[in-house]
mmCIF file of C-alpha atoms in Angstrom:
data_model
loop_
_atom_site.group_PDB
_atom_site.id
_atom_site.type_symbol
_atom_site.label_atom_id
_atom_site.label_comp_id
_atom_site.label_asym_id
_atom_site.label_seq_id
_atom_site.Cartn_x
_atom_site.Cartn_y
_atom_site.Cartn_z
ATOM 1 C CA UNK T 1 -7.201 -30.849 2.888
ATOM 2 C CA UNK T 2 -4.555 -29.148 0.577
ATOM 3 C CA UNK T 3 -3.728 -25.279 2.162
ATOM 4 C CA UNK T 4 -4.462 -22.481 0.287
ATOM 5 C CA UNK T 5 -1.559 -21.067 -1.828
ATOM 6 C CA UNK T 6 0.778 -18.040 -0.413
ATOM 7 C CA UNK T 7 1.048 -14.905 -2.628
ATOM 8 C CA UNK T 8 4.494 -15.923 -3.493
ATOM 9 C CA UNK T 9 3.298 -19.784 -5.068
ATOM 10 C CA UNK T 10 0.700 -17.630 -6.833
ATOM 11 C CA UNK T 11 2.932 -15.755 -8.455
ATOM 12 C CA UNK T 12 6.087 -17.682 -9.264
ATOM 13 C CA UNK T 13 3.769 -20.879 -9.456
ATOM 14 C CA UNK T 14 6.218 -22.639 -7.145
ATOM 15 C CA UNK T 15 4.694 -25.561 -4.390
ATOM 16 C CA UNK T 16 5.610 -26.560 -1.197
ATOM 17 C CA UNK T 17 7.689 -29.354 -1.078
ATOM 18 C CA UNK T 18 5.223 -31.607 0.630
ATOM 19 C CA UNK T 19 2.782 -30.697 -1.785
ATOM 20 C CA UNK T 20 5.050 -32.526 -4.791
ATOM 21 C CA UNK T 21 6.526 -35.417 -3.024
ATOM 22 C CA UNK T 22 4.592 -38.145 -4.320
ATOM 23 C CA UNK T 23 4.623 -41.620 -5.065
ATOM 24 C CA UNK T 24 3.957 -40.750 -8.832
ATOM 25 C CA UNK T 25 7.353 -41.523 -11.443
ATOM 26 C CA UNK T 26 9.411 -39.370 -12.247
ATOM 27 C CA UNK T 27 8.612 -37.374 -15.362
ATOM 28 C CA UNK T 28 10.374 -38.190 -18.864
ATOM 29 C CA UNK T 29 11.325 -36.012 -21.814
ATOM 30 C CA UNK T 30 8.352 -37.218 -23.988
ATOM 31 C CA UNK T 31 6.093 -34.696 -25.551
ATOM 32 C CA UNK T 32 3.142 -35.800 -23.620
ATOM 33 C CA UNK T 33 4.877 -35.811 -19.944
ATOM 34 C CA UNK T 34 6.769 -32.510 -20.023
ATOM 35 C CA UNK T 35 4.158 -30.508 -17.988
ATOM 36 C CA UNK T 36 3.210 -31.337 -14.842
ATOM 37 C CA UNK T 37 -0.777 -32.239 -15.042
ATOM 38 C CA UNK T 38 -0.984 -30.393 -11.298
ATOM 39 C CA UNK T 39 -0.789 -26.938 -11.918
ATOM 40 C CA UNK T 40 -0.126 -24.723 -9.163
ATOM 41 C CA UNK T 41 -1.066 -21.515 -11.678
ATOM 42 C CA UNK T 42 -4.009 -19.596 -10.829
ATOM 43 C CA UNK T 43 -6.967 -21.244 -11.658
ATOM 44 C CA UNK T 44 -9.676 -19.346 -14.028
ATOM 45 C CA UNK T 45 -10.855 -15.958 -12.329
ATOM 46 C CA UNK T 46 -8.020 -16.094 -9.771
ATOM 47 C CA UNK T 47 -5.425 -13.526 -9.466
ATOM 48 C CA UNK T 48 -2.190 -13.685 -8.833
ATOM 49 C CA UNK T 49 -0.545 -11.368 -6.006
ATOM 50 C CA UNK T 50 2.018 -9.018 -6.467
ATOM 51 C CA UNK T 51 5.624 -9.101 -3.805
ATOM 52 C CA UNK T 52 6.228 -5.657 -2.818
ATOM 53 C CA UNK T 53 9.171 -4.419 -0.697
ATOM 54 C CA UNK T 54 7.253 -1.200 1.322
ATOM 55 C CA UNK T 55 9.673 1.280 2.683
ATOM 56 C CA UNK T 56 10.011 5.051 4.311
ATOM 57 C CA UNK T 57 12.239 7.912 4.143
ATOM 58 C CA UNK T 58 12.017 10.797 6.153
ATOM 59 C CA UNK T 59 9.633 11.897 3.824
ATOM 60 C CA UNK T 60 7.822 9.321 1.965
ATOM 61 C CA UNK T 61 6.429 6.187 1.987
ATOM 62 C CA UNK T 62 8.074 4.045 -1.011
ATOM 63 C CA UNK T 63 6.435 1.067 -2.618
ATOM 64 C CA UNK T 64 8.128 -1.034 -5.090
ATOM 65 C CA UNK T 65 7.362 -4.251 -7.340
ATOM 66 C CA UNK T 66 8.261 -6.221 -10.380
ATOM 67 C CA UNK T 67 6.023 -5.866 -13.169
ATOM 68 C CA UNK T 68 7.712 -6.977 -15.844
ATOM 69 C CA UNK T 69 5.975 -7.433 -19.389
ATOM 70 C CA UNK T 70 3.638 -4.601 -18.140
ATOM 71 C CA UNK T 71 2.855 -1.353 -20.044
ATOM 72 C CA UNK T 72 1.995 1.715 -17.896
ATOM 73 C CA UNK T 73 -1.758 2.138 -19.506
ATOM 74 C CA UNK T 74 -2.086 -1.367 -17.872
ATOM 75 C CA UNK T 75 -1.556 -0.674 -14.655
ATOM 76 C CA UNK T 76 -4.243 0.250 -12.637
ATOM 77 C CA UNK T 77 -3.191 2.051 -9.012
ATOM 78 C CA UNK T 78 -5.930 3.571 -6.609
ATOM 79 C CA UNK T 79 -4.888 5.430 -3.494
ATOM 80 C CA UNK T 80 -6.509 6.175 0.202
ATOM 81 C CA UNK T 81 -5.321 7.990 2.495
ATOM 82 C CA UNK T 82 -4.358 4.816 4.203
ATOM 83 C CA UNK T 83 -4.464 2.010 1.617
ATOM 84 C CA UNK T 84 -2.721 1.507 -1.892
ATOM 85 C CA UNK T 85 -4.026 -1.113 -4.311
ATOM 86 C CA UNK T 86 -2.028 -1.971 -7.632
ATOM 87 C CA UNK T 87 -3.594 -4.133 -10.418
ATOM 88 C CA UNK T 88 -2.946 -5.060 -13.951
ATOM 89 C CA UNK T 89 -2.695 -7.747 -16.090
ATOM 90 C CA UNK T 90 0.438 -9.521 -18.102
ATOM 91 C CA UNK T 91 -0.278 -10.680 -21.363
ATOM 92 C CA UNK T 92 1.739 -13.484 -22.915
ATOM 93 C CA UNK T 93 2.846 -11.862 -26.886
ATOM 94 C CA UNK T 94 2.791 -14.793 -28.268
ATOM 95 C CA UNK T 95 0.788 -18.269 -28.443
ATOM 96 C CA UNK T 96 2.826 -21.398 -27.624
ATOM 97 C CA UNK T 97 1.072 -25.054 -27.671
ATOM 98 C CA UNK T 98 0.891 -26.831 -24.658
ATOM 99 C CA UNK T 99 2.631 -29.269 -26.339
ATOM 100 C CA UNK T 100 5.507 -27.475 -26.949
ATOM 101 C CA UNK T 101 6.823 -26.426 -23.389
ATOM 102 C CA UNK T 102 9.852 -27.564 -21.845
ATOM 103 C CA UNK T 103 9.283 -25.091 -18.399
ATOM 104 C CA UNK T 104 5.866 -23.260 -17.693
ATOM 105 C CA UNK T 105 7.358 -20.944 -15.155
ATOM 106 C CA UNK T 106 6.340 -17.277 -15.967
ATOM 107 C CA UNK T 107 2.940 -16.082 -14.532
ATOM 108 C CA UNK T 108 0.305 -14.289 -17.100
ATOM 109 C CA UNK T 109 -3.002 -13.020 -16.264
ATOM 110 C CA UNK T 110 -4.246 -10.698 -13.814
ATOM 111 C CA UNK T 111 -2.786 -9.536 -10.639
ATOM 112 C CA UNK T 112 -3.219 -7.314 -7.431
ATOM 113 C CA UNK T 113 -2.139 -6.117 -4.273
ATOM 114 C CA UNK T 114 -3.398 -3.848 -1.469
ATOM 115 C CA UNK T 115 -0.647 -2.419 0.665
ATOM 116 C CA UNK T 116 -2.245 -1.281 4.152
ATOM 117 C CA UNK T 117 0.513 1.821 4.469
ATOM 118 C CA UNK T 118 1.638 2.190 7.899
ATOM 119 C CA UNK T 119 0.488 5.893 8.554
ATOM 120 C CA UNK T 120 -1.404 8.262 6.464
ATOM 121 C CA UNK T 121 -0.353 9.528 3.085
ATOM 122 C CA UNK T 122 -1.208 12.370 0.925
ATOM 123 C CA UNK T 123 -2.680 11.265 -2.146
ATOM 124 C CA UNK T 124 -3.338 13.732 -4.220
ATOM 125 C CA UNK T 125 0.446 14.404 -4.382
ATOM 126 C CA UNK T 126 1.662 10.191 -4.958
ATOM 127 C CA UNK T 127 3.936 9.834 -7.752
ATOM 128 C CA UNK T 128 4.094 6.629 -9.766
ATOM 129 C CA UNK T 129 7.113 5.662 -11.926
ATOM 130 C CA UNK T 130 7.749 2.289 -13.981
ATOM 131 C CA UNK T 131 11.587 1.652 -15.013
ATOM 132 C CA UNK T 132 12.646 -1.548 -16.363
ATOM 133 C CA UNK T 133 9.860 -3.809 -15.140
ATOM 134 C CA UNK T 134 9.864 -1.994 -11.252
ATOM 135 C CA UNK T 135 6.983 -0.015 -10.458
ATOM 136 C CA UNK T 136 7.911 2.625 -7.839
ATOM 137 C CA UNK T 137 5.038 4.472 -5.924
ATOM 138 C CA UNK T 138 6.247 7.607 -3.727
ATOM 139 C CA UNK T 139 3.765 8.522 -1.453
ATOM 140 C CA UNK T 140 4.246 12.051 0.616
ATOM 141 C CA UNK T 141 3.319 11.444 4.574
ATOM 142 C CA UNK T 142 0.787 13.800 6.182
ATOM 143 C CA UNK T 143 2.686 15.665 8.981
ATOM 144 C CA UNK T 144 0.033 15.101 11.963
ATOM 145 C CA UNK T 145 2.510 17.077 13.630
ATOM 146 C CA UNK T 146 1.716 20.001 11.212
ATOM 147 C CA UNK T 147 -0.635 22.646 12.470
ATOM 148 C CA UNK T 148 -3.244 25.137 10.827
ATOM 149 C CA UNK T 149 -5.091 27.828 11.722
ATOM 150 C CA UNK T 150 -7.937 29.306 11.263
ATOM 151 C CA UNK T 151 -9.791 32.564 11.217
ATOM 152 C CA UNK T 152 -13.644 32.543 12.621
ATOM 153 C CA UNK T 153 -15.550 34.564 10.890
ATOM 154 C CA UNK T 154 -18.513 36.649 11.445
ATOM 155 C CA UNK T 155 -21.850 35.828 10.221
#
């Protein structure tokens, strides 16, 4: 039984090695052999999942990830108190036979990732910020150390 694909084969479309070592020939430079017929792209209705490097500073939680080929308007990110999820979808500009490729590396279609944060954030004051093709998300911690105080009143 073939394992399930990581997040990173999803979206760089890359296999494990045992997974391509094969008895099959080695492929030639004709037209009809230049793609692999084994795809390891999502199939239909699959998404592929976003790498994220999740950081703090003494103030904030910091996500970041690669979305290049991405407008901002298609970018879709929810926030919890305790969760962020990022989704969106890359479009490919222009339409290319299947004929006609050499390399079918780059990933297009939809994509997502939840980020379980590591303590609670305040959401209502996240910042998001895209800058060639890296998303940043700042997210402001909640200071449990913080306290209020407040007046009873009389009814």
């Amino acid at each position: 039984m073939k394992e399930p694909r990581s997040f990173f084969e999803k979206l760089t479309g890359s296999a494990r090695i045992d997974d391509q070592l094969d008895d099959s020939p080695a492929p030639t430079f004709a037209k009809a052999s230049r793609i692999p017929q084994n795809s390891n792209w999502p199939d239909a209705g699959e998404e592929g999942e976003l790498t994220v490097d999740v950081f703090q500073t003494p103030d904030e939680i910091v996500i970041q990830s690669t979305v290049a080929g991405v407008k901002p308007d298609e970018l879709d990110v929810t926030i919890t108190q305790d969760m962020v999820t990022l989704k969106g979808k890359r479009q490919r500009s222009n339409e290319v036979s299947e004929k006609d490729f050499y390399y079918k590396e780059l990933y297009w279609g939809t994509f997502s990732r939840s980020i379980l944060l590591p303590q609670e954030v305040d959401a209502d004051a996240a910042q998001a910020s895209l800058k060639n093709g890296l998303i940043t998300i700042k997210l402001p911690k909640l200071d449990k150390q913080r306290t209020q105080r407040l007046k009873v009143k009389m009814e």
